[in-house]
JSON list of C-alpha atoms in Angstrom, two decimals:
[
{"chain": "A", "resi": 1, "resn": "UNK", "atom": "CA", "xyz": [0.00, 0.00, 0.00]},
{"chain": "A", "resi": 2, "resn": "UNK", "atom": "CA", "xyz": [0.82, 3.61, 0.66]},
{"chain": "A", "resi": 3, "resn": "UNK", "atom": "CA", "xyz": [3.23, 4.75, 3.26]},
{"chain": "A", "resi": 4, "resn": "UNK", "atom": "CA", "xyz": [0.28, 7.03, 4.40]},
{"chain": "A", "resi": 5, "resn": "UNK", "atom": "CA", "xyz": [-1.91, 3.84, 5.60]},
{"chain": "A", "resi": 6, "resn": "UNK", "atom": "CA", "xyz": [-0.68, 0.42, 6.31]},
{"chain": "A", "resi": 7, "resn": "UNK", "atom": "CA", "xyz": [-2.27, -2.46, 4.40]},
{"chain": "A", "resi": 8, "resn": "UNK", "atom": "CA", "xyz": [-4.37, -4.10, 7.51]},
{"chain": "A", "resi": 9, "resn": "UNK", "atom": "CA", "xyz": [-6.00, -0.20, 7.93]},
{"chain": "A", "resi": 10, "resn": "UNK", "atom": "CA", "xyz": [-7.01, -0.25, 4.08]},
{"chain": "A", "resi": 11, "resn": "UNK", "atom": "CA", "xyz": [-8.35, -3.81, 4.11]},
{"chain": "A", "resi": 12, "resn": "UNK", "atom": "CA", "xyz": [-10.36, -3.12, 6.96]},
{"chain": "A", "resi": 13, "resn": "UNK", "atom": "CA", "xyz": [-11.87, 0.25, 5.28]},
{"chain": "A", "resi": 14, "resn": "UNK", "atom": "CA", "xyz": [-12.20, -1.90, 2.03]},
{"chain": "A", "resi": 15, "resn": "UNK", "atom": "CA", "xyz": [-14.39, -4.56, 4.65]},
{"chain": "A", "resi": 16, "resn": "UNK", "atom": "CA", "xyz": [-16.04, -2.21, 6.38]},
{"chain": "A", "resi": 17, "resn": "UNK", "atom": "CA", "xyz": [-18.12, -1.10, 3.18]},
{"chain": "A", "resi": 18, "resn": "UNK", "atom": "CA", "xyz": [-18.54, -4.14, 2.03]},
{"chain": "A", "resi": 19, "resn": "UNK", "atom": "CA", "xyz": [-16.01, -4.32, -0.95]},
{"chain": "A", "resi": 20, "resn": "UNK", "atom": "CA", "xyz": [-13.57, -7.06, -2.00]},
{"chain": "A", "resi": 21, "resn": "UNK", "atom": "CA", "xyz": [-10.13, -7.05, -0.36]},
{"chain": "A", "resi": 22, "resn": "UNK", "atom": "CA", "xyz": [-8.01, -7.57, -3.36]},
{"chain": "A", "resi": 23, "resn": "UNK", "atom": "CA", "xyz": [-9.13, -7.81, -6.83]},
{"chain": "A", "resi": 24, "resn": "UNK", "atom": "CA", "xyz": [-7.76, -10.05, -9.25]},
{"chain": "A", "resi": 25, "resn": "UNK", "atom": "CA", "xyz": [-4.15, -9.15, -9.92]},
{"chain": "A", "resi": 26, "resn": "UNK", "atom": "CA", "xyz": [-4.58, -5.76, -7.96]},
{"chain": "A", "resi": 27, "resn": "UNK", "atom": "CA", "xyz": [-1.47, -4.39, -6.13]},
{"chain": "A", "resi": 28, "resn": "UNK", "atom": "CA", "xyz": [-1.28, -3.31, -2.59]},
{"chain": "A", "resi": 29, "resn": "UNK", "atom": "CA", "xyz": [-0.74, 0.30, -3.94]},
{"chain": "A", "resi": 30, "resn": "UNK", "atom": "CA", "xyz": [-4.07, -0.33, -6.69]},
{"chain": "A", "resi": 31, "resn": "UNK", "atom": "CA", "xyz": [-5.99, -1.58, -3.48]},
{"chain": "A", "resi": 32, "resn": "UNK", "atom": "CA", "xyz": [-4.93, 1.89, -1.53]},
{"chain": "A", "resi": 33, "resn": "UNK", "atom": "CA", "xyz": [-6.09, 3.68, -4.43]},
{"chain": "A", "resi": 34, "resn": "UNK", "atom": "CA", "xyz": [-8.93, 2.33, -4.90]},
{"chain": "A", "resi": 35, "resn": "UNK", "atom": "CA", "xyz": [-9.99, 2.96, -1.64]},
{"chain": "A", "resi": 36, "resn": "UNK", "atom": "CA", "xyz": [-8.96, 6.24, -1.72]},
{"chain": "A", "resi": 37, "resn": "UNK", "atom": "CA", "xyz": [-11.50, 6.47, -4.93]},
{"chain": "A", "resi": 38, "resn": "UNK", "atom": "CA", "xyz": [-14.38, 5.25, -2.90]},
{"chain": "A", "resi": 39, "resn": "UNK", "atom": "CA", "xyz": [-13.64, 7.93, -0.05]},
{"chain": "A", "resi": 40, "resn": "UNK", "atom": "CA", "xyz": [-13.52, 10.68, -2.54]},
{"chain": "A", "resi": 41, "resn": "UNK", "atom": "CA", "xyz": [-17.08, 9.26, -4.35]},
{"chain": "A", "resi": 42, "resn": "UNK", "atom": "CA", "xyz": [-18.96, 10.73, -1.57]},
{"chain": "A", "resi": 43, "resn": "UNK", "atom": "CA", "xyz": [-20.93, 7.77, -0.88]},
{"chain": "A", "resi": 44, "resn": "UNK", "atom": "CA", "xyz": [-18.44, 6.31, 1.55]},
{"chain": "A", "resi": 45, "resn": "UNK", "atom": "CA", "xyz": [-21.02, 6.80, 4.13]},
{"chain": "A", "resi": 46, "resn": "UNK", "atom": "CA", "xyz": [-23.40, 5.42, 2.49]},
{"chain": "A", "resi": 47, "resn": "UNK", "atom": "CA", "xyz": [-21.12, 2.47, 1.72]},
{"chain": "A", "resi": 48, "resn": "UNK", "atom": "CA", "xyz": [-20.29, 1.55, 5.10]},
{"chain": "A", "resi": 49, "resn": "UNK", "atom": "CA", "xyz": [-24.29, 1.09, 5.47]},
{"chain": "A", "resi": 50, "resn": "UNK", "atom": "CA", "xyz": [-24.69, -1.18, 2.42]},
{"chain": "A", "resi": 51, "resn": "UNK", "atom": "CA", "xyz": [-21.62, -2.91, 4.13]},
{"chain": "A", "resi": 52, "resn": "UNK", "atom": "CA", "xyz": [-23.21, -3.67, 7.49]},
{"chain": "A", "resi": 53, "resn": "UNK", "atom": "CA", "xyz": [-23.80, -7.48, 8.48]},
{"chain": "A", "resi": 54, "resn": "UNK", "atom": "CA", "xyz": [-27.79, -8.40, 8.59]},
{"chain": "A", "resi": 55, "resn": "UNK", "atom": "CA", "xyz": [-27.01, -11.28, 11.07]},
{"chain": "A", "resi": 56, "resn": "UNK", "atom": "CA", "xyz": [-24.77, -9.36, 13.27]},
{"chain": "A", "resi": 57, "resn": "UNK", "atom": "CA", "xyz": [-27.72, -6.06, 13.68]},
{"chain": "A", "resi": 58, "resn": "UNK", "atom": "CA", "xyz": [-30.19, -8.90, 13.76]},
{"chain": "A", "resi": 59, "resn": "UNK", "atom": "CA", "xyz": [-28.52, -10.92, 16.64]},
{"chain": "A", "resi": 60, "resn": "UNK", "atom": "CA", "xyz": [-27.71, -7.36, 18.40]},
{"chain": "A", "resi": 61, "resn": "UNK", "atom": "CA", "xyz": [-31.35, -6.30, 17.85]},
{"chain": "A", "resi": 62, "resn": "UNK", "atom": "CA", "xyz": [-32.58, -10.12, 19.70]},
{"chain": "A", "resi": 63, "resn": "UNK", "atom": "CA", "xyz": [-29.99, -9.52, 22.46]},
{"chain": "A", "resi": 64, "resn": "UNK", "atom": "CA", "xyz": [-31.50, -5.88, 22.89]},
{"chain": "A", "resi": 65, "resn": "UNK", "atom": "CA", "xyz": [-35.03, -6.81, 22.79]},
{"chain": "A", "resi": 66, "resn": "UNK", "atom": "CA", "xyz": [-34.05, -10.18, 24.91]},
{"chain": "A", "resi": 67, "resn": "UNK", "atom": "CA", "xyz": [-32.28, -7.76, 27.99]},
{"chain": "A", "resi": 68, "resn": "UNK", "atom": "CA", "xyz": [-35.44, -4.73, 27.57]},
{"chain": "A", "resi": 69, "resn": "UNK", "atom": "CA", "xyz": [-37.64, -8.24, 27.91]},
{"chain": "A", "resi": 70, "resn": "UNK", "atom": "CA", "xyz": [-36.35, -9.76, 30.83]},
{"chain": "A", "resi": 71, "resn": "UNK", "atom": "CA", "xyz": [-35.48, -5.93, 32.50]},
{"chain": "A", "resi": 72, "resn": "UNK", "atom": "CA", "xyz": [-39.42, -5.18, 32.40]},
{"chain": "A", "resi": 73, "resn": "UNK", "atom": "CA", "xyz": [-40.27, -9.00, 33.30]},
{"chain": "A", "resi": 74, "resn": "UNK", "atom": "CA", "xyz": [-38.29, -8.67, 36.44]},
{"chain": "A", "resi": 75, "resn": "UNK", "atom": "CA", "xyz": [-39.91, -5.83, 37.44]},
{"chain": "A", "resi": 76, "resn": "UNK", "atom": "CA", "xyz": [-43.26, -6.97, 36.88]},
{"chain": "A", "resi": 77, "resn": "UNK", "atom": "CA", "xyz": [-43.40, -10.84, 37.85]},
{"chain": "A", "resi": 78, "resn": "UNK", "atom": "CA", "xyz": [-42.26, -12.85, 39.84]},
{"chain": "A", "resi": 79, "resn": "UNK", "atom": "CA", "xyz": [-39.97, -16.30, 38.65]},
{"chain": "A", "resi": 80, "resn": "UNK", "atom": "CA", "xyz": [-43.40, -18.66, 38.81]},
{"chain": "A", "resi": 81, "resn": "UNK", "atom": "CA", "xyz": [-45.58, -15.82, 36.90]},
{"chain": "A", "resi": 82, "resn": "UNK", "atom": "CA", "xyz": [-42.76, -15.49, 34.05]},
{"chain": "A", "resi": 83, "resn": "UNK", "atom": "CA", "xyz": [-42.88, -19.31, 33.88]},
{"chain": "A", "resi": 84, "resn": "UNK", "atom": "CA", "xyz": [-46.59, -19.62, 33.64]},
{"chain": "A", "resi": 85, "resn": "UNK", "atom": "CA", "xyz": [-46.55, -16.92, 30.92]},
{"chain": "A", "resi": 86, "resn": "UNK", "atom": "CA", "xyz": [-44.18, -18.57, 28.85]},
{"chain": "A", "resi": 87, "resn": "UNK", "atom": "CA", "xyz": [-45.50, -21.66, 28.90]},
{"chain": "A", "resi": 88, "resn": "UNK", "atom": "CA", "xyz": [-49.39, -20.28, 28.28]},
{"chain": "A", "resi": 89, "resn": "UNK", "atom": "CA", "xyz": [-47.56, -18.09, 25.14]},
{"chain": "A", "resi": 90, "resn": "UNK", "atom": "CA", "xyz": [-46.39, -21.53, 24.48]},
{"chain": "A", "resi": 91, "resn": "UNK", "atom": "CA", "xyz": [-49.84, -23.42, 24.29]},
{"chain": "A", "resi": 92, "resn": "UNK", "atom": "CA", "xyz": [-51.13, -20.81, 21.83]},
{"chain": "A", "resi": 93, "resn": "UNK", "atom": "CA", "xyz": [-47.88, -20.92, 19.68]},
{"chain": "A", "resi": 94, "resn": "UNK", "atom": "CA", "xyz": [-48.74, -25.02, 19.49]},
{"chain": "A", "resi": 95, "resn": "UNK", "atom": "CA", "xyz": [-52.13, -24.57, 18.93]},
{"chain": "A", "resi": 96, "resn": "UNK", "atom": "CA", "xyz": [-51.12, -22.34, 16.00]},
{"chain": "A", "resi": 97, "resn": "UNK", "atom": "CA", "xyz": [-49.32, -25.21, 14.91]},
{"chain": "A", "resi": 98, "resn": "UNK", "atom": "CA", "xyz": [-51.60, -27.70, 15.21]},
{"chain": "A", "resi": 99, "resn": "UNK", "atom": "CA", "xyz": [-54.09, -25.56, 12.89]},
{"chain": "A", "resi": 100, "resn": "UNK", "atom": "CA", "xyz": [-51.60, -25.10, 10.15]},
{"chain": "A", "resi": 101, "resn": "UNK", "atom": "CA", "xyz": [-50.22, -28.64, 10.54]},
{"chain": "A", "resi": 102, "resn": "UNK", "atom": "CA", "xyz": [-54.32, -29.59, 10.22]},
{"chain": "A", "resi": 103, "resn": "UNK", "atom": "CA", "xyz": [-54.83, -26.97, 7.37]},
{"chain": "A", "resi": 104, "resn": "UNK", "atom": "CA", "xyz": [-51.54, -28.59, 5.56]},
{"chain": "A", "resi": 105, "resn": "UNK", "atom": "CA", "xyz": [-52.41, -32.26, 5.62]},
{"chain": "A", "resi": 106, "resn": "UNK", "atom": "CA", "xyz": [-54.91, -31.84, 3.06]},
{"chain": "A", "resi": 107, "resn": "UNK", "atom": "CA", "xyz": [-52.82, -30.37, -0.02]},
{"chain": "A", "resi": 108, "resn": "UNK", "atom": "CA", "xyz": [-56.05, -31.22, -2.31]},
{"chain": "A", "resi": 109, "resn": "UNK", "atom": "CA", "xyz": [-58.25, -28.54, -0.40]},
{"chain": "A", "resi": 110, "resn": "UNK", "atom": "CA", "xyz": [-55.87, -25.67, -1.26]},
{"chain": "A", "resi": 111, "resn": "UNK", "atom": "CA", "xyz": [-57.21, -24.25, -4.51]},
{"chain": "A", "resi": 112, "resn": "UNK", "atom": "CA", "xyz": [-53.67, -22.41, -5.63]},
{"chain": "A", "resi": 113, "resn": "UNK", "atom": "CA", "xyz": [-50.00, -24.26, -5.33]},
{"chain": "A", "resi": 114, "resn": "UNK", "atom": "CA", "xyz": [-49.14, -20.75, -3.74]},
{"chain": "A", "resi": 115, "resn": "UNK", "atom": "CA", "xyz": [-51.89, -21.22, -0.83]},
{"chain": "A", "resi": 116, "resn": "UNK", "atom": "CA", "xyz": [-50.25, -24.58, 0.19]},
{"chain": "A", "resi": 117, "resn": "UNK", "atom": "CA", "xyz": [-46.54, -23.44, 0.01]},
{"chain": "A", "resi": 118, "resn": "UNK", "atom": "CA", "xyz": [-47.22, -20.25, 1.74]},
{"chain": "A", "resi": 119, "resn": "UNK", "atom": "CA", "xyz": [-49.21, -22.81, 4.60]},
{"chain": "A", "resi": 120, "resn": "UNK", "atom": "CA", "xyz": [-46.63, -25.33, 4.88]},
{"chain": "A", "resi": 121, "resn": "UNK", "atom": "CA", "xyz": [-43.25, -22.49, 5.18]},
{"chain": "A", "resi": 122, "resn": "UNK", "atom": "CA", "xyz": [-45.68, -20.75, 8.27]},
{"chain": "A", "resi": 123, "resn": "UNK", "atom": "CA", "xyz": [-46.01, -24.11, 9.32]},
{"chain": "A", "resi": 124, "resn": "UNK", "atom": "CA", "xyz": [-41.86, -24.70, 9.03]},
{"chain": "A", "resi": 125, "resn": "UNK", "atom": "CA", "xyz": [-41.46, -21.38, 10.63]},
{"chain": "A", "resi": 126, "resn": "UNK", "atom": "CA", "xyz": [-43.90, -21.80, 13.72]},
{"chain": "A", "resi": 127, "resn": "UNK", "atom": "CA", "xyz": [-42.27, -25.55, 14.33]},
{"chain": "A", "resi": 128, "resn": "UNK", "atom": "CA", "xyz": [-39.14, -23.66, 14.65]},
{"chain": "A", "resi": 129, "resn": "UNK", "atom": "CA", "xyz": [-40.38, -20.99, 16.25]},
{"chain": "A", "resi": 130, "resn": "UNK", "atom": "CA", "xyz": [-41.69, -23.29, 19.45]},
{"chain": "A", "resi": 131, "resn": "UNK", "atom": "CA", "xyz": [-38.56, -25.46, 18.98]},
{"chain": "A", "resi": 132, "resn": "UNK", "atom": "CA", "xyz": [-36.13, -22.10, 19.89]},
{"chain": "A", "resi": 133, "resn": "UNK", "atom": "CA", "xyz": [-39.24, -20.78, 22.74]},
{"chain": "A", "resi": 134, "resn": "UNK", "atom": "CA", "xyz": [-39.36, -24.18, 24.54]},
{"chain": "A", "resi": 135, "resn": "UNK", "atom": "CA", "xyz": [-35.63, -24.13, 25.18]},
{"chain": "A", "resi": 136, "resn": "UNK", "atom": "CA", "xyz": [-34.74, -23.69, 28.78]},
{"chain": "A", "resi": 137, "resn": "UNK", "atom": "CA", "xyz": [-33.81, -19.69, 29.97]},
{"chain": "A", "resi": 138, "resn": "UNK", "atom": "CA", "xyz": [-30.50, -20.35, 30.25]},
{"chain": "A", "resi": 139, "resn": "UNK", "atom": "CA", "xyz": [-29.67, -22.01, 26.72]},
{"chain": "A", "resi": 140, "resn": "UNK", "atom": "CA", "xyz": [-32.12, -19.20, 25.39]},
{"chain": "A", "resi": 141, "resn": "UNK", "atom": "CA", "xyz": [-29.90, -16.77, 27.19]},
{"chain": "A", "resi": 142, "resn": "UNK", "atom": "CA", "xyz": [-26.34, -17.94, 25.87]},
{"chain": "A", "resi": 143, "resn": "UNK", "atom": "CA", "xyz": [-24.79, -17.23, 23.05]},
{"chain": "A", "resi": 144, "resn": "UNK", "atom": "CA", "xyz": [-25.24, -19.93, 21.17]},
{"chain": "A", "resi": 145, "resn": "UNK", "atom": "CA", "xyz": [-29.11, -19.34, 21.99]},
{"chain": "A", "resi": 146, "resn": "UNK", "atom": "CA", "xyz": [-29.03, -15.78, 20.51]},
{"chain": "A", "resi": 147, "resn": "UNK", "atom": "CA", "xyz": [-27.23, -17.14, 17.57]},
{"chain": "A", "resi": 148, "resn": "UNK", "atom": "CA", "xyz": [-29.72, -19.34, 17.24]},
{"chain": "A", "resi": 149, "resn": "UNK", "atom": "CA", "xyz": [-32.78, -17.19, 17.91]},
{"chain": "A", "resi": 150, "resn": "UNK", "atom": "CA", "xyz": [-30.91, -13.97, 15.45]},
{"chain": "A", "resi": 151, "resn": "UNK", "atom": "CA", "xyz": [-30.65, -16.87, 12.91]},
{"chain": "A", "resi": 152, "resn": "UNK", "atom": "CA", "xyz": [-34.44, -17.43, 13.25]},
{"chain": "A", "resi": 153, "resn": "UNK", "atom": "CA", "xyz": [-35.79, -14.17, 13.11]},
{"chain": "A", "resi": 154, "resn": "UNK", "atom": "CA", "xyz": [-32.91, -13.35, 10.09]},
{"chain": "A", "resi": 155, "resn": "UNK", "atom": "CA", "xyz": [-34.63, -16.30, 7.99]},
{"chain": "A", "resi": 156, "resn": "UNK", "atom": "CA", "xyz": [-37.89, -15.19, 9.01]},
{"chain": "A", "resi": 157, "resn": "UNK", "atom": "CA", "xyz": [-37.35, -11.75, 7.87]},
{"chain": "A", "resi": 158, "resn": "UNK", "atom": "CA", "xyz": [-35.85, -13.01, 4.50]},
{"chain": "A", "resi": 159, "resn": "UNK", "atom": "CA", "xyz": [-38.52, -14.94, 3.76]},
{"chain": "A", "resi": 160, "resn": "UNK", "atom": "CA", "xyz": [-40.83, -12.69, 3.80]},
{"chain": "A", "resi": 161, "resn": "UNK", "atom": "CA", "xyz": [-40.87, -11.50, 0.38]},
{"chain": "A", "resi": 162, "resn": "UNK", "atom": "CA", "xyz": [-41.38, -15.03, -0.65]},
{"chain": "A", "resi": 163, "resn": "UNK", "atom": "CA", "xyz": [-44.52, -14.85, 0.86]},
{"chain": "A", "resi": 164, "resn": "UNK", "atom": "CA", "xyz": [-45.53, -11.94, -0.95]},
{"chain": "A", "resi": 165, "resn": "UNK", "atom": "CA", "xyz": [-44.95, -13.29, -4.29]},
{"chain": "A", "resi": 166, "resn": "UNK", "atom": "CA", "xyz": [-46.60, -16.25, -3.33]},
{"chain": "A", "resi": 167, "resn": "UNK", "atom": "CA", "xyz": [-49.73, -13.84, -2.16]},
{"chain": "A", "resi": 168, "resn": "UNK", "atom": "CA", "xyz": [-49.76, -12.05, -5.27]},
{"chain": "A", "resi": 169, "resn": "UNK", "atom": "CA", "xyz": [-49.21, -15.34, -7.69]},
{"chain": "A", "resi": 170, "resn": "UNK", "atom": "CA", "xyz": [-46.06, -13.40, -8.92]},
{"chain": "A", "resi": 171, "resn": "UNK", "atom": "CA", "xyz": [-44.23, -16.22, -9.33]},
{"chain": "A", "resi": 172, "resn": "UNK", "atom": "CA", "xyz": [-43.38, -18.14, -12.58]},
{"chain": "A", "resi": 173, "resn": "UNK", "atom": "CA", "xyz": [-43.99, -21.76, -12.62]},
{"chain": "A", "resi": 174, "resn": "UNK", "atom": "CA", "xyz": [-39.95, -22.55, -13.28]},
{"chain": "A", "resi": 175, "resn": "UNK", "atom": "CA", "xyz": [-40.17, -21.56, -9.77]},
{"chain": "A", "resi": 176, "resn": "UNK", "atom": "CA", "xyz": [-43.38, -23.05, -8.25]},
{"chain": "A", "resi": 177, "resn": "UNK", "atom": "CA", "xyz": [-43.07, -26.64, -9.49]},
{"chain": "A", "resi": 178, "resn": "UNK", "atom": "CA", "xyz": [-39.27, -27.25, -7.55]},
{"chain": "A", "resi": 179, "resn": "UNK", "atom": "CA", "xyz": [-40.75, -25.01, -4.54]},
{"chain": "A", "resi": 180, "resn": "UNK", "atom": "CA", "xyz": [-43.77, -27.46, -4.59]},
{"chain": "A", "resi": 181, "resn": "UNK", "atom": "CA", "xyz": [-41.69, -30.37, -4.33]},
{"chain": "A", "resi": 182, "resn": "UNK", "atom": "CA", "xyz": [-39.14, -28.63, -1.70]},
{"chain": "A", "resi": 183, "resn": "UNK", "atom": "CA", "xyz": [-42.24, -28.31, 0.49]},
{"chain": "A", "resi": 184, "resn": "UNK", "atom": "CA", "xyz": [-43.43, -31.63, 0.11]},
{"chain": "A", "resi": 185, "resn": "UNK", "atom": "CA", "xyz": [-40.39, -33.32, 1.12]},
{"chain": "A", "resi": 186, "resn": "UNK", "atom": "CA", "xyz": [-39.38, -31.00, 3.96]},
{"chain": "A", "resi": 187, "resn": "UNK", "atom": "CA", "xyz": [-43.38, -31.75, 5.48]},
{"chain": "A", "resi": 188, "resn": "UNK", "atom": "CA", "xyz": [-41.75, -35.24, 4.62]},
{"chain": "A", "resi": 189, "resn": "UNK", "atom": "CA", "xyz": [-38.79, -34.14, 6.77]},
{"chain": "A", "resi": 190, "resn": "UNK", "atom": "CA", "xyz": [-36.64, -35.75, 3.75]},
{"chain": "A", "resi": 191, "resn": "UNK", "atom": "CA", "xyz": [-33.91, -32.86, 3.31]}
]
């Protein structure tokens, strides 16, 4: 690189917005100046924020939202009222379950492909869902149960616009026809 910034400063800028290290045959001093090209377009800023890691805000946002949780929960209820209210949230979450599991047993009664898919991923989702809620506090609370739970919401998130193709029969049948048969032999459990 340049003697003005040493090569592990510029790689890190270069990560930090989200852009490839080294290009193909690129020098050290290429790599400088090409960083030094992005700061001068004016849209560094705005590159660090396409650069930002989804997972990492997501897991920050559960372990926010998990600390404001158990914060207000402690100063509301006791232990054995938390408990009970987890495990009543939990009832309704299986209940929700058992309807879409019920609604998704009968493919033939769905009158679009779209309807069923769109069924059986909330179905997916909700198994999950209870799967991650029904863990004990304390796994919940490490970090492995963060990762797990930021992982959750993440796919949850990204699948949303799936959903809204699927709503608004926007997708082609090149698509629909292997997504049919994904569904089928995930409800199959056959992955």
């Amino acid at each position: 690189a340049d003697d003005t910034m040493p090569v592990a400063e510029v790689i890190r800028r270069l990560r930090e917005v989200g852009e490839p290290i080294t290009l193909f045959g690129e020098t050290g001093r290429e790599r400088w100046l090409r960083l030094r090209q992005l700061q001068m377009s004016g849209n560094f800023d705005i590159l660090i924020e396409q650069g930002r890691n989804d997972f990492a805000d997501e897991l920050r946002r559960n372990i926010e939202e998990s600390e404001r949780k158990a914060a207000l929960e402690n100063k509301e209820h006791t232990e054995e009222e938390r408990k009970l209210k987890e495990q009543q949230e939990l009832e309704v979450k299986r209940a929700e379950l058992e309807q879409l599991s019920e609604q998704v047993k009968d493919k033939d009664s769905f009158k679009r492909d779209e309807d069923y898919i769109e069924a059986a991923l909330k179905r997916v989702l909700k198994a999950w869902e209870i799967s991650l809620d029904a863990r004990p506090a304390a796994e919940r609370a490490s970090a492995a149960g963060r990762h797990a739970q930021a992982f959750f919401l993440q796919t949850r998130n990204f699948v949303l616009p799936l959903f809204e193709a699927l709503q608004e029969q926007a997708l082609s049948m090149a698509i629909l026809a292997p997504l049919h048969i994904i569904v089928d032999n995930v409800l199959e459990r056959e992955y």
